Amino acid sequence: MEPQFLLAKAKDEELAKKGECGGAVSALFKYLLDQQLVDGVLTLTRGEDVYDGIPTLVENSEEIVETCGSLHCAPTMFGDLISKHLNDIRLAVSVKPCDAMAIKELEKRHQINPDAIYKIGLNCGGTVMPITARKMIEMFYDVDPAEVVAEEIDKGKFIIELADGTHKSVEIDELEEKGFGRRNNCQRCELKIPRNADLACGNWGAEPGWTFIEVVTEKGKTLVENARKNGYIDVKTPSEKAIAIREKIENVMIKLARKFQDKYLEEDYPAPENWDEYWNRCIKCYACRDVCPICFCKECDLEKDFYTDEDEIAPDPLTFQGVRLSHMCFSCVNCGQCEDVCPMEIPLARIFHRMQKKYRDDTGFIAGVSEELPPLYSPEKE
Amino acid sequence: MSEEDVKIVGFCCNWCCYGGADTAGTARMQYPPNVRILRVMCSGRINPSMVLKAFKEGADGVFVGGCHMGDCHYDAGNYKWNRRAKLVEELLPEFGIERERFRFEWISASEGEKFQETMKEFADTIKSIGPLKRSTPQISTQAKFTAKI
Ligand SMILES: Cc1cc2nc3c(=O)[nH]c(=O)nc-3n(C[C@H](O)[C@H](O)[C@H](O)COP(=O)(O)OP(=O)(O)OC[C@H]3O[C@@H](n4cnc5c(N)ncnc54)[C@H](O)[C@@H]3O)c2cc1C
Ligand code: SF4
Ligand code: SF4
Ligand code: SF4
Ligand code: FES
């Protein structure tokens, strides 16, 4: 369908107030639960502090208010949570573009039922690792990370709020130049507006107190219309100027991501000798595979005895990551999870993302975005 | 190991390329003894992990031969392999293995001469780049082998 743009705001005052922008996302969730169109909503709630995002299944619409707001220091992944644990219920979920990409690949592989899920997309400029966030707040803001009560990303700045209401901000560019800021995979990520979800919600182009929504699918369109008719949200049309501003910011972000791709995947890309050093560190804990949303096989080749050697401490990279790469690199959605969990700090997402980019250049297949399965799975004579 | 001793693993599909090797053999066309042939039913049976495994076990070059497009006895096997082969070509350099160490070709059962030529060319290429030197694994294949007995 033709994309449709609108501004939305929760009618419920508490949701409107607590929501990151207009609380529209929360209001849509409340509507879906109240009308029993879904059995549960998968979102993120804030745990002990701003660095702690806990995936939460909300079944009672009264509790939605507790999930309001954006957590930028919580690089979670909802794709395999759904395919592994929530596949038997009708679900609505808030998704960053990488969540939506993983879900899309899992849908194509029949691991998630697309008819049983509402994907409410959130635009995403990137997430920061909790540990990085704490360190940089100490170093660049001169603040005890425990004192931070809220954080936000706005106009290229990472902003923190303290208990006494004061704000401190530092340019993300500056943080990243010094090796802090957003995760490396986020810096490289080109999908800023999740047009692979039903709706794409964000603050770009929005007026204060409103959420800007790009309606992507018919399902999303019906949802917004019915939520409005039933008194859950107010809706108005954004100005031409607002739409243009949003598009402009998106393009700037995409350009920046391409620059980071060149840096991380070409200019500063580790040479094979450096990779050998990385691979030598591997303790074969399988965390990278376990956390990867695309690696869903019940029986994994990496545990077959013809590819493993018990007396090898670091596994031979050819039959460890090489085999994993050969199975799924073309479908890598660059979510960064493998790299985040690796206890030996091996920059895994770089090699997977680079391979998917090459595959994309060769075949046109974009993991997490293309409607069809990767051409490698095709049975056709072509 | 001298250049002459390079090891090449050749996966050949039963219906065409293996037949081509056979034709070369019966006609007494010499091809380099470096090539060790493994017969598979179809090139569509080969997946990239098998090529990786061959390199891990000490191959200096890997060859895969299937039927010409349109001639696969299982209809689309060689089309499927062709797509995987492109991925192998991209993957090997990531592990410091030169692209030239991997080759795939379509050879029919009657093409004994093409088989011979291809093997000669490929063996020459591998000899000129020399044996594959890898810094990993730390334990040599030989040590692993003795450890297991
Ligand atoms: C990490 C991140 C980066 C963002 N960057 C941009 C940006 O650059 N440009 C832009 O236009 N918009 C961005 N957004 C979207 C924006 O912050 C709002 O989420 C969006 O406008 C919806 O506002 P709302 O008031 O309707 O949402 P709310 O009603 O507050 O609902 C937000 C929902 O998102 C869930 N959520 C919070 N954090 C996460 C997370 N990390 N992963 C998954 N779900 C989460 C919450 O649980 C809640 O259900 C970002 C959001 C996140 C989470
Ligand atoms: S390989 Fe890593 S970055 Fe790619 S999809 Fe899997 S976990 Fe995400
Ligand atoms: S490495 Fe391969 S076999 Fe193992 S889970 Fe991933 S895709 Fe499946
Ligand atoms: S997470 Fe890191 S250490 Fe663990 S198996 Fe993967 S690469 Fe090796
Ligand atoms: S039978 Fe020869 S390639 Fe399939």
Coordinates of C-alpha atoms and ligand atoms in Angstrom, one line a residue:
Chain A
M1 CA 0.0 0.0 0.0
E2 CA 0.9 3.7 -0.4
P3 CA 2.6 4.9 2.8
Q4 CA 0.5 7.1 4.9
F5 CA 1.7 9.6 7.5
L6 CA 0.0 10.8 10.6
L7 CA 0.6 12.2 14.0
A8 CA -1.0 10.4 16.9
K9 CA -1.4 10.9 20.7
A10 CA -2.8 8.7 23.4
K11 CA -6.2 9.9 24.7
D12 CA -5.4 8.5 28.1
E13 CA -3.6 11.3 29.9
E14 CA -1.2 9.1 31.8
L15 CA -0.1 7.3 28.7
A16 CA 0.3 10.6 26.9
K17 CA 2.4 11.9 29.7
K18 CA 4.6 8.9 30.3
G19 CA 5.0 7.9 26.7
E20 CA 8.2 8.8 25.0
C21 CA 6.5 11.0 22.5
G22 CA 2.7 11.0 22.3
G23 CA 2.3 7.6 24.0
A24 CA 0.6 6.4 20.9
V25 CA 2.4 3.1 20.9
S26 CA 1.2 2.4 24.4
A27 CA -2.3 3.4 23.5
L28 CA -2.4 1.0 20.6
F29 CA -1.2 -1.8 22.9
K30 CA -3.9 -0.9 25.4
Y31 CA -6.6 -0.9 22.6
L32 CA -5.4 -4.3 21.4
L33 CA -5.5 -5.9 24.9
D34 CA -8.9 -4.3 25.8
Q35 CA -10.5 -5.5 22.6
Q36 CA -9.0 -8.9 23.1
L37 CA -7.4 -8.7 19.6
V38 CA -4.2 -10.1 21.2
D39 CA -3.5 -12.3 24.2
G40 CA -0.4 -10.4 25.2
V41 CA 2.0 -7.5 24.4
L42 CA 5.7 -8.0 24.4
T43 CA 7.6 -4.8 25.4
L44 CA 10.5 -3.6 27.4
T45 CA 10.1 -2.5 31.0
R46 CA 12.7 -0.6 33.0
G47 CA 14.4 -2.7 35.6
E48 CA 16.6 -1.3 38.4
D49 CA 18.0 1.6 36.4
V50 CA 18.1 3.1 32.9
Y51 CA 20.6 0.5 31.8
D52 CA 18.3 -2.3 32.5
G53 CA 15.6 -3.2 30.0
I54 CA 13.6 -6.3 30.7
P55 CA 11.5 -8.0 28.0
T56 CA 8.0 -8.3 29.5
L57 CA 4.8 -10.0 28.4
V58 CA 1.9 -7.8 29.4
E59 CA -1.5 -9.5 29.5
N60 CA -3.4 -6.9 31.5
S61 CA -3.9 -3.5 29.8
E62 CA -3.7 -1.7 33.2
E63 CA 0.0 -2.6 33.2
I64 CA 0.8 -1.0 29.9
V65 CA 1.6 2.3 31.5
E66 CA 4.6 0.7 33.2
T67 CA 6.2 0.0 29.9
C68 CA 6.0 3.5 28.5
G69 CA 9.1 5.3 27.2
S70 CA 12.2 4.4 25.1
L71 CA 15.2 2.6 26.6
H72 CA 18.3 3.4 24.5
C73 CA 20.7 1.4 26.6
A74 CA 18.8 -1.9 26.2
P75 CA 20.0 -3.7 23.1
T76 CA 17.5 -6.5 23.3
M77 CA 16.2 -8.9 20.6
F78 CA 12.6 -10.0 20.5
G79 CA 12.8 -12.3 17.4
D80 CA 13.8 -15.5 19.0
L81 CA 12.0 -14.8 22.2
I82 CA 8.8 -15.0 20.2
S83 CA 9.7 -18.0 18.0
K84 CA 10.9 -20.0 21.0
H85 CA 8.5 -19.0 23.8
L86 CA 5.5 -17.0 22.5
N87 CA 4.5 -18.8 19.3
D88 CA 1.2 -20.1 20.6
I89 CA -0.5 -16.8 21.4
R90 CA -1.7 -13.8 19.5
L91 CA 0.8 -11.1 20.1
A92 CA 1.6 -7.4 19.7
V93 CA 5.2 -6.3 20.0
S94 CA 7.2 -3.1 19.9
V95 CA 10.1 -3.6 17.5
K96 CA 13.2 -1.8 16.6
P97 CA 14.1 -2.3 13.0
C98 CA 16.5 -5.2 13.8
D99 CA 13.8 -6.9 15.8
A100 CA 11.5 -6.5 12.9
M101 CA 14.2 -7.9 10.5
A102 CA 14.7 -11.0 12.7
I103 CA 11.0 -11.5 12.9
K104 CA 10.6 -11.3 9.1
E105 CA 13.3 -13.9 8.5
L106 CA 11.7 -16.2 11.1
E107 CA 8.3 -15.7 9.6
K108 CA 9.6 -16.8 6.2
R109 CA 11.0 -19.9 7.9
H110 CA 7.7 -20.7 9.5
Q111 CA 9.0 -20.1 13.0
I112 CA 6.7 -17.2 13.6
N113 CA 3.1 -17.0 12.4
P114 CA 2.7 -13.6 10.6
D115 CA -1.1 -13.7 11.1
A116 CA -0.8 -13.9 14.8
I117 CA 1.4 -10.8 15.4
Y118 CA 1.1 -7.0 15.3
K119 CA 4.5 -5.4 14.8
I120 CA 4.6 -1.9 16.1
G121 CA 7.8 -0.5 14.8
L122 CA 10.0 2.1 16.5
N123 CA 12.4 4.2 14.4
C124 CA 15.8 3.6 15.7
G125 CA 19.0 5.7 15.7
G126 CA 20.8 3.1 17.7
T127 CA 21.3 1.5 21.1
V128 CA 24.2 1.7 23.6
M129 CA 25.6 -1.2 25.5
P130 CA 24.8 -0.8 29.2
I131 CA 28.4 -1.2 30.2
T132 CA 29.5 1.4 27.6
A133 CA 26.8 3.8 28.8
R134 CA 28.0 3.6 32.4
K135 CA 31.6 4.1 31.4
M136 CA 30.9 7.1 29.1
I137 CA 28.7 8.7 31.6
E138 CA 31.5 8.6 34.2
M139 CA 34.1 9.8 31.7
F140 CA 32.3 12.4 29.6
Y141 CA 29.5 13.6 31.8
D142 CA 31.4 13.4 35.1
V143 CA 28.4 11.8 36.7
D144 CA 28.0 8.7 38.7
P145 CA 26.0 6.4 36.4
A146 CA 23.8 5.4 39.2
E147 CA 22.6 9.0 39.6
V148 CA 21.0 9.0 36.1
V149 CA 17.2 8.9 36.3
A150 CA 16.4 9.1 32.6
E151 CA 18.2 9.2 29.2
E152 CA 17.2 10.2 25.7
I153 CA 18.8 10.7 22.3
D154 CA 17.9 13.9 20.6
K155 CA 19.4 16.0 17.7
G156 CA 22.6 13.9 17.7
K157 CA 23.1 14.2 21.4
F158 CA 23.0 11.6 24.2
I159 CA 21.2 13.3 27.0
I160 CA 21.0 12.3 30.7
E161 CA 18.7 13.6 33.4
L162 CA 19.6 13.7 37.1
A163 CA 17.4 13.4 40.2
D164 CA 17.4 17.2 40.6
G165 CA 16.0 17.7 37.1
T166 CA 19.3 18.9 35.5
H167 CA 20.3 17.7 32.1
K168 CA 23.7 17.0 30.6
S169 CA 24.4 16.2 27.0
V170 CA 27.3 15.2 24.8
E171 CA 27.4 14.9 21.0
I172 CA 27.2 11.3 19.9
D173 CA 29.8 12.0 17.2
E174 CA 32.3 13.0 19.9
L175 CA 31.5 9.9 22.0
E176 CA 31.9 7.6 19.0
E177 CA 35.1 9.1 17.9
K178 CA 36.5 8.1 21.3
G179 CA 35.1 4.5 21.0
F180 CA 31.9 5.0 23.0
G181 CA 28.3 5.7 22.0
R182 CA 26.2 3.4 20.0
R183 CA 27.1 -0.2 19.3
N184 CA 29.2 -0.7 16.2
N185 CA 26.5 -2.6 14.5
C186 CA 24.1 0.2 15.2
Q187 CA 26.5 2.7 13.7
R188 CA 26.4 0.6 10.5
C189 CA 22.7 0.0 10.5
E190 CA 20.8 1.4 7.4
L191 CA 17.3 0.6 8.4
K192 CA 16.3 3.5 10.6
I193 CA 12.6 3.4 9.9
P194 CA 11.1 -0.1 10.2
R195 CA 9.1 -0.3 7.0
N196 CA 9.2 -4.1 7.5
A197 CA 6.7 -3.7 10.5
D198 CA 3.0 -2.8 10.4
L199 CA 3.6 0.7 11.6
A200 CA 6.8 2.8 12.0
C201 CA 6.6 5.2 15.0
G202 CA 9.1 7.9 16.0
N203 CA 9.8 11.4 17.0
W204 CA 11.3 12.5 13.7
G205 CA 8.9 15.0 12.2
A206 CA 6.7 14.9 15.2
E207 CA 5.4 17.9 17.2
P208 CA 6.1 17.8 21.0
G209 CA 3.6 15.5 22.7
W210 CA 2.8 13.6 19.5
T211 CA 4.1 10.4 17.9
F212 CA 4.8 10.5 14.1
I213 CA 3.5 7.3 12.5
E214 CA 4.2 5.9 9.1
V215 CA 1.5 3.4 8.3
V216 CA 3.1 0.6 6.3
T217 CA 0.6 -2.3 6.0
E218 CA -3.2 -2.6 5.7
K219 CA -3.1 -4.3 9.1
G220 CA -1.4 -1.3 10.6
K221 CA -3.9 1.0 8.9
T222 CA -6.9 -0.8 10.3
L223 CA -5.4 -0.9 13.7
V224 CA -4.8 2.9 13.8
E225 CA -8.3 3.6 12.4
N226 CA -10.1 1.4 14.9
A227 CA -8.0 2.7 17.8
R228 CA -9.1 6.2 16.8
K229 CA -12.8 5.2 16.4
N230 CA -12.8 3.6 19.8
G231 CA -11.3 6.6 21.5
Y232 CA -7.8 5.4 22.3
I233 CA -5.9 7.9 20.2
D234 CA -6.2 11.3 18.6
V235 CA -4.9 11.6 15.1
K236 CA -4.0 14.5 12.9
T237 CA -2.1 15.0 9.6
P238 CA 1.5 16.2 9.8
S239 CA 2.5 19.2 7.7
E240 CA 4.4 18.7 4.4
K241 CA 7.3 20.4 6.1
A242 CA 7.3 17.8 8.9
I243 CA 7.3 15.0 6.5
A244 CA 10.2 16.5 4.6
I245 CA 12.2 17.1 7.7
R246 CA 11.8 13.5 8.7
E247 CA 12.9 12.3 5.3
K248 CA 15.9 14.5 5.4
I249 CA 17.0 13.2 8.8
E250 CA 16.5 9.7 7.7
N251 CA 18.7 10.3 4.6
V252 CA 21.4 11.9 6.7
M253 CA 21.4 8.9 9.1
I254 CA 21.6 6.4 6.2
K255 CA 24.5 8.3 4.7
L256 CA 26.3 8.2 8.0
A257 CA 25.6 4.5 8.4
R258 CA 27.2 3.9 4.9
K259 CA 30.2 5.8 6.1
F260 CA 30.5 3.6 9.1
Q261 CA 30.1 0.5 6.9
D262 CA 33.0 1.6 4.8
K263 CA 35.0 2.2 8.0
Y264 CA 34.2 -1.0 9.9
L265 CA 33.8 -3.4 6.9
E266 CA 36.5 -2.1 4.6
E267 CA 39.0 0.4 5.7
D268 CA 39.5 -0.8 9.3
Y269 CA 38.4 -4.4 8.6
P270 CA 40.7 -6.9 10.3
A271 CA 43.1 -8.8 8.1
P272 CA 43.0 -12.6 8.0
E273 CA 45.9 -12.7 10.4
N274 CA 44.0 -10.5 12.9
W275 CA 41.0 -12.8 12.5
D276 CA 43.2 -15.7 13.3
E277 CA 44.1 -14.0 16.6
Y278 CA 40.4 -13.4 17.3
W279 CA 39.5 -17.0 16.5
N280 CA 42.3 -18.3 18.7
R281 CA 40.5 -16.7 21.7
C282 CA 37.3 -18.6 21.1
I283 CA 36.3 -20.8 24.0
K284 CA 33.6 -22.5 22.1
C285 CA 30.8 -21.5 24.5
Y286 CA 28.2 -21.4 21.6
A287 CA 26.8 -18.2 23.0
C288 CA 27.0 -16.5 19.6
R289 CA 25.0 -19.2 18.0
D290 CA 22.5 -19.5 20.8
V291 CA 21.7 -15.8 20.8
C292 CA 21.5 -15.4 17.0
P293 CA 17.9 -15.1 16.0
I294 CA 18.6 -16.6 12.6
C295 CA 20.3 -19.7 14.0
F296 CA 17.2 -21.6 15.0
C297 CA 18.0 -25.2 14.0
K298 CA 17.1 -27.8 16.6
E299 CA 20.1 -29.9 15.6
C300 CA 23.1 -27.8 15.0
D301 CA 25.9 -28.8 12.6
L302 CA 28.5 -27.3 14.9
E303 CA 27.9 -30.1 17.4
K304 CA 28.3 -32.9 14.8
D305 CA 31.4 -34.8 15.5
F306 CA 32.7 -34.5 11.9
Y307 CA 33.0 -30.8 12.4
T308 CA 34.3 -30.7 16.0
D309 CA 37.4 -32.0 17.7
E310 CA 37.3 -32.5 21.4
D311 CA 41.0 -31.9 21.8
E312 CA 40.9 -28.6 20.1
I313 CA 40.7 -25.7 22.6
A314 CA 39.9 -22.9 20.2
P315 CA 37.8 -24.6 17.5
D316 CA 39.1 -24.5 13.9
P317 CA 37.5 -21.3 12.5
L318 CA 36.8 -23.0 9.2
T319 CA 34.5 -25.6 10.7
F320 CA 33.1 -23.4 13.5
Q321 CA 32.3 -19.9 12.4
G322 CA 32.9 -20.9 8.8
V323 CA 30.1 -23.4 9.0
R324 CA 27.9 -21.0 10.8
L325 CA 28.6 -18.4 8.2
S326 CA 27.9 -20.8 5.4
H327 CA 24.5 -21.6 6.9
M328 CA 23.2 -18.1 7.6
C329 CA 25.5 -15.1 6.9
F330 CA 23.4 -14.2 3.9
S331 CA 20.5 -13.8 6.3
C332 CA 22.3 -11.9 9.0
V333 CA 20.3 -8.9 10.1
N334 CA 23.2 -7.2 11.8
C335 CA 21.5 -7.1 15.1
G336 CA 24.8 -7.4 16.9
Q337 CA 23.7 -9.9 19.5
C338 CA 26.5 -12.4 18.7
E339 CA 29.1 -9.7 19.3
D340 CA 27.4 -8.4 22.4
V341 CA 27.4 -11.8 24.1
C342 CA 30.8 -13.1 23.1
P343 CA 32.8 -13.3 26.3
M344 CA 36.1 -13.1 24.3
E345 CA 35.2 -9.9 22.6
I346 CA 35.4 -11.2 19.1
P347 CA 33.9 -8.7 16.6
L348 CA 31.6 -11.3 15.1
A349 CA 28.9 -9.1 13.7
R350 CA 31.4 -7.5 11.4
I351 CA 32.2 -10.7 9.5
F352 CA 28.5 -11.7 9.3
H353 CA 27.4 -8.2 8.2
R354 CA 30.1 -8.0 5.6
M355 CA 29.2 -11.3 4.1
Q356 CA 25.5 -10.3 4.0
K357 CA 26.4 -7.1 2.3
K358 CA 28.4 -9.0 -0.3
Y359 CA 25.5 -11.4 -0.8
R360 CA 23.2 -8.4 -1.2
D361 CA 25.4 -6.9 -3.8
D362 CA 25.5 -10.2 -5.7
T363 CA 21.8 -11.2 -5.5
G364 CA 19.8 -8.2 -4.3
F365 CA 18.6 -10.1 -1.3
I366 CA 18.3 -7.9 1.8
A367 CA 18.1 -9.9 5.0
G368 CA 15.1 -8.9 7.1
V369 CA 13.6 -6.7 4.4
S370 CA 13.2 -8.8 1.2
E371 CA 9.8 -10.5 1.1
E372 CA 11.2 -13.8 -0.2
L373 CA 13.7 -16.3 1.2
P374 CA 17.3 -15.9 0.2
P375 CA 17.9 -17.1 -3.4
L376 CA 20.2 -19.8 -1.9
Y377 CA 17.1 -21.7 -0.8
S378 CA 15.5 -21.6 -4.3
P379 CA 14.7 -24.9 -5.9
E380 CA 14.4 -23.3 -9.3
K381 CA 16.6 -23.8 -12.3
E382 CA 17.9 -20.2 -12.4
Chain B
M1 CA 56.1 -30.6 1.7
S2 CA 57.2 -29.7 -1.8
E3 CA 55.1 -28.0 -4.4
E4 CA 54.7 -31.3 -6.2
D5 CA 52.9 -32.9 -3.2
V6 CA 50.0 -30.5 -3.0
K7 CA 46.7 -32.3 -2.2
I8 CA 43.6 -31.6 -4.1
V9 CA 40.2 -33.0 -3.2
G10 CA 37.8 -33.4 -6.1
F11 CA 34.1 -33.9 -5.5
C12 CA 32.6 -35.3 -8.7
C13 CA 28.9 -36.0 -9.4
N14 CA 28.2 -39.6 -10.3
W15 CA 26.4 -39.0 -13.5
C16 CA 28.6 -36.6 -15.3
C17 CA 31.9 -35.4 -14.0
Y18 CA 32.8 -38.7 -12.4
G19 CA 31.9 -40.3 -15.8
G20 CA 34.2 -37.7 -17.4
A21 CA 37.0 -38.8 -15.0
D22 CA 36.3 -42.4 -16.0
T23 CA 36.4 -41.6 -19.7
A24 CA 39.8 -39.9 -19.2
G25 CA 41.0 -43.0 -17.3
T26 CA 39.8 -45.6 -19.8
A27 CA 41.4 -43.5 -22.6
R28 CA 44.6 -43.4 -20.6
M29 CA 44.7 -39.6 -20.5
Q30 CA 47.1 -38.7 -17.7
Y31 CA 46.0 -36.2 -15.1
P32 CA 47.9 -35.1 -12.0
P33 CA 48.0 -37.7 -9.2
N34 CA 47.5 -34.9 -6.7
V35 CA 43.7 -35.1 -7.2
R36 CA 41.8 -37.4 -4.9
I37 CA 38.4 -38.0 -6.2
L38 CA 35.3 -38.3 -4.0
R39 CA 32.2 -39.5 -5.8
V40 CA 28.9 -37.9 -4.8
M41 CA 25.5 -38.5 -6.4
C42 CA 25.0 -34.9 -7.5
S43 CA 26.8 -31.6 -7.2
G44 CA 23.6 -30.5 -5.4
R45 CA 24.7 -32.8 -2.6
I46 CA 27.7 -30.6 -1.9
N47 CA 27.4 -27.9 0.7
P48 CA 29.9 -25.2 1.6
S49 CA 30.7 -26.9 4.9
M50 CA 32.1 -29.9 3.0
V51 CA 34.5 -27.6 1.2
L52 CA 35.5 -26.0 4.5
K53 CA 36.0 -29.4 6.1
A54 CA 38.3 -30.5 3.2
F55 CA 40.5 -27.4 3.7
K56 CA 40.5 -28.0 7.5
E57 CA 41.7 -31.6 6.9
G58 CA 44.6 -30.4 4.9
A59 CA 43.5 -30.0 1.3
D60 CA 45.5 -27.3 -0.7
G61 CA 42.8 -27.1 -3.3
V62 CA 39.2 -28.2 -3.7
F63 CA 37.4 -29.0 -6.9
V64 CA 33.7 -29.7 -7.5
G65 CA 32.5 -31.0 -10.8
G66 CA 28.8 -31.4 -11.9
C67 CA 26.7 -31.9 -15.0
H68 CA 26.3 -29.1 -17.5
M69 CA 23.3 -26.8 -16.8
G70 CA 20.2 -28.6 -17.9
D71 CA 21.8 -32.1 -17.6
C72 CA 21.6 -32.7 -13.9
H73 CA 20.0 -36.0 -13.2
Y74 CA 18.1 -34.6 -10.3
D75 CA 16.8 -31.7 -12.3
A76 CA 18.1 -28.6 -10.5
G77 CA 21.0 -29.9 -8.3
N78 CA 23.7 -28.1 -10.2
Y79 CA 21.8 -24.8 -10.1
K80 CA 21.6 -25.1 -6.4
W81 CA 25.2 -26.0 -6.1
N82 CA 26.1 -23.0 -8.4
R83 CA 24.5 -20.6 -5.9
R84 CA 26.3 -22.2 -3.0
A85 CA 29.6 -22.1 -4.9
K86 CA 29.3 -18.4 -5.3
L87 CA 29.1 -18.1 -1.5
V88 CA 32.1 -20.4 -1.0
E89 CA 34.1 -18.0 -3.3
E90 CA 33.2 -15.1 -1.0
L91 CA 33.8 -17.0 2.2
L92 CA 37.2 -18.5 1.7
P93 CA 39.2 -15.2 1.5
E94 CA 37.7 -14.3 4.9
F95 CA 39.7 -17.1 6.3
G96 CA 42.9 -16.3 4.4
I97 CA 42.3 -18.9 1.8
E98 CA 42.9 -17.7 -1.8
R99 CA 39.9 -17.9 -4.1
E100 CA 42.0 -19.7 -6.6
R101 CA 42.2 -22.7 -4.3
F102 CA 38.6 -23.5 -5.0
R103 CA 37.3 -24.3 -8.5
F104 CA 34.1 -25.7 -9.9
E105 CA 33.2 -26.8 -13.4
W106 CA 30.6 -28.5 -15.5
I107 CA 31.9 -31.6 -17.2
S108 CA 29.9 -34.3 -19.0
A109 CA 30.6 -38.1 -18.9
S110 CA 31.9 -37.9 -22.5
E111 CA 34.3 -35.0 -21.8
G112 CA 37.3 -37.0 -20.7
E113 CA 39.6 -34.4 -22.3
K114 CA 37.9 -31.5 -20.5
F115 CA 38.4 -33.4 -17.3
Q116 CA 42.0 -34.0 -17.9
E117 CA 42.6 -30.3 -19.0
T118 CA 40.8 -28.9 -16.0
M119 CA 42.7 -31.1 -13.5
K120 CA 46.0 -30.2 -15.1
E121 CA 45.2 -26.5 -15.0
F122 CA 44.0 -26.6 -11.5
A123 CA 46.9 -28.7 -10.2
D124 CA 49.3 -26.2 -11.9
T125 CA 47.5 -23.3 -10.2
I126 CA 47.7 -24.9 -6.8
K127 CA 51.4 -25.9 -7.3
S128 CA 52.2 -22.3 -8.2
I129 CA 50.6 -20.8 -5.1
G130 CA 52.0 -23.7 -3.0
P131 CA 50.7 -25.6 -0.1
L132 CA 48.1 -23.9 2.1
K133 CA 49.6 -22.5 5.2
R134 CA 47.2 -21.7 8.0
S135 CA 48.1 -20.4 11.4
T136 CA 45.1 -22.1 13.1
P137 CA 44.4 -24.8 14.2
Q138 CA 47.2 -24.8 16.8
I139 CA 47.2 -28.6 16.9
S140 CA 48.3 -30.1 13.6
T141 CA 46.2 -32.6 11.8
Q142 CA 48.9 -35.2 12.3
A143 CA 49.0 -34.7 16.1
K144 CA 45.3 -35.0 16.3
F145 CA 45.4 -38.1 14.3
T146 CA 47.9 -39.8 16.6
A147 CA 46.1 -38.6 19.7
K148 CA 43.0 -40.4 18.6
I149 CA 44.4 -43.8 18.2
Ligands
LIG1 C1 16.5 2.5 21.1 C2 15.5 3.4 20.5 C3 16.0 4.4 19.6 C4 15.1 5.3 18.9 N1 15.6 6.2 18.1 C5 14.7 7.0 17.4 C6 15.2 7.9 16.4 O1 16.4 8.0 16.2 N2 14.2 8.6 15.7 C7 12.9 8.5 15.9 O2 12.1 9.2 15.2 N3 12.4 7.7 16.8 C8 13.3 6.9 17.6 N4 12.8 6.0 18.5 C9 11.4 5.9 18.7 C10 10.8 6.9 19.8 O3 11.8 7.0 20.9 C11 9.5 6.4 20.4 O4 9.7 5.1 20.9 C12 8.4 6.4 19.4 O5 8.3 7.7 18.9 C13 7.1 6.0 20.0 O6 6.7 7.0 21.0 P1 5.5 6.7 21.9 O7 5.3 7.8 22.9 O8 4.3 6.5 21.0 O9 5.9 5.4 22.6 P2 5.5 4.8 24.0 O10 4.0 4.9 24.2 O11 6.4 5.4 25.1 O12 5.9 3.3 23.9 C14 7.2 2.8 23.6 C15 7.2 1.4 23.6 O13 8.5 0.9 23.2 C16 9.0 -0.1 24.0 N5 10.4 0.0 24.1 C17 11.2 0.9 24.8 N6 12.5 0.7 24.5 C18 12.6 -0.4 23.6 C19 13.6 -1.0 23.0 N7 14.9 -0.7 23.3 N8 13.4 -2.1 22.2 C20 12.1 -2.4 22.0 N9 11.0 -1.8 22.5 C21 11.3 -0.8 23.4 C22 8.3 0.3 25.4 O14 8.3 -0.9 26.2 C23 7.0 0.8 24.9 O15 6.1 -0.3 24.8 C24 13.7 5.2 19.2 C25 13.2 4.2 20.1 C26 14.1 3.3 20.7 C27 13.6 2.3 21.7
SF4_2 S1 25.1 -13.3 13.0 FE1 25.1 -11.9 14.8 S2 24.5 -9.9 13.9 FE2 23.9 -11.5 12.4 S3 21.8 -12.0 12.9 FE3 23.1 -13.5 14.0 S4 23.3 -12.5 16.1 FE4 22.6 -10.9 14.7
SF4_3 S1 25.2 -22.8 12.8 FE1 23.9 -23.7 11.2 S2 23.1 -25.6 12.1 FE2 23.9 -24.4 13.8 S3 22.0 -23.2 14.5 FE3 23.1 -21.9 13.0 S4 22.2 -22.3 11.0 FE4 21.6 -24.0 12.4
SF4_4 S1 30.5 -16.4 21.7 FE1 32.7 -16.0 21.3 S2 33.8 -17.4 22.6 FE2 31.7 -18.1 22.5 S3 31.7 -19.6 20.8 FE3 31.1 -17.6 19.9 S4 33.0 -16.7 19.2 FE4 33.6 -18.4 20.6
FES5 S1 23.6 -35.2 -11.2 FE1 25.4 -34.2 -11.9 S2 25.1 -32.2 -11.0 FE2 23.3 -33.2 -10.4

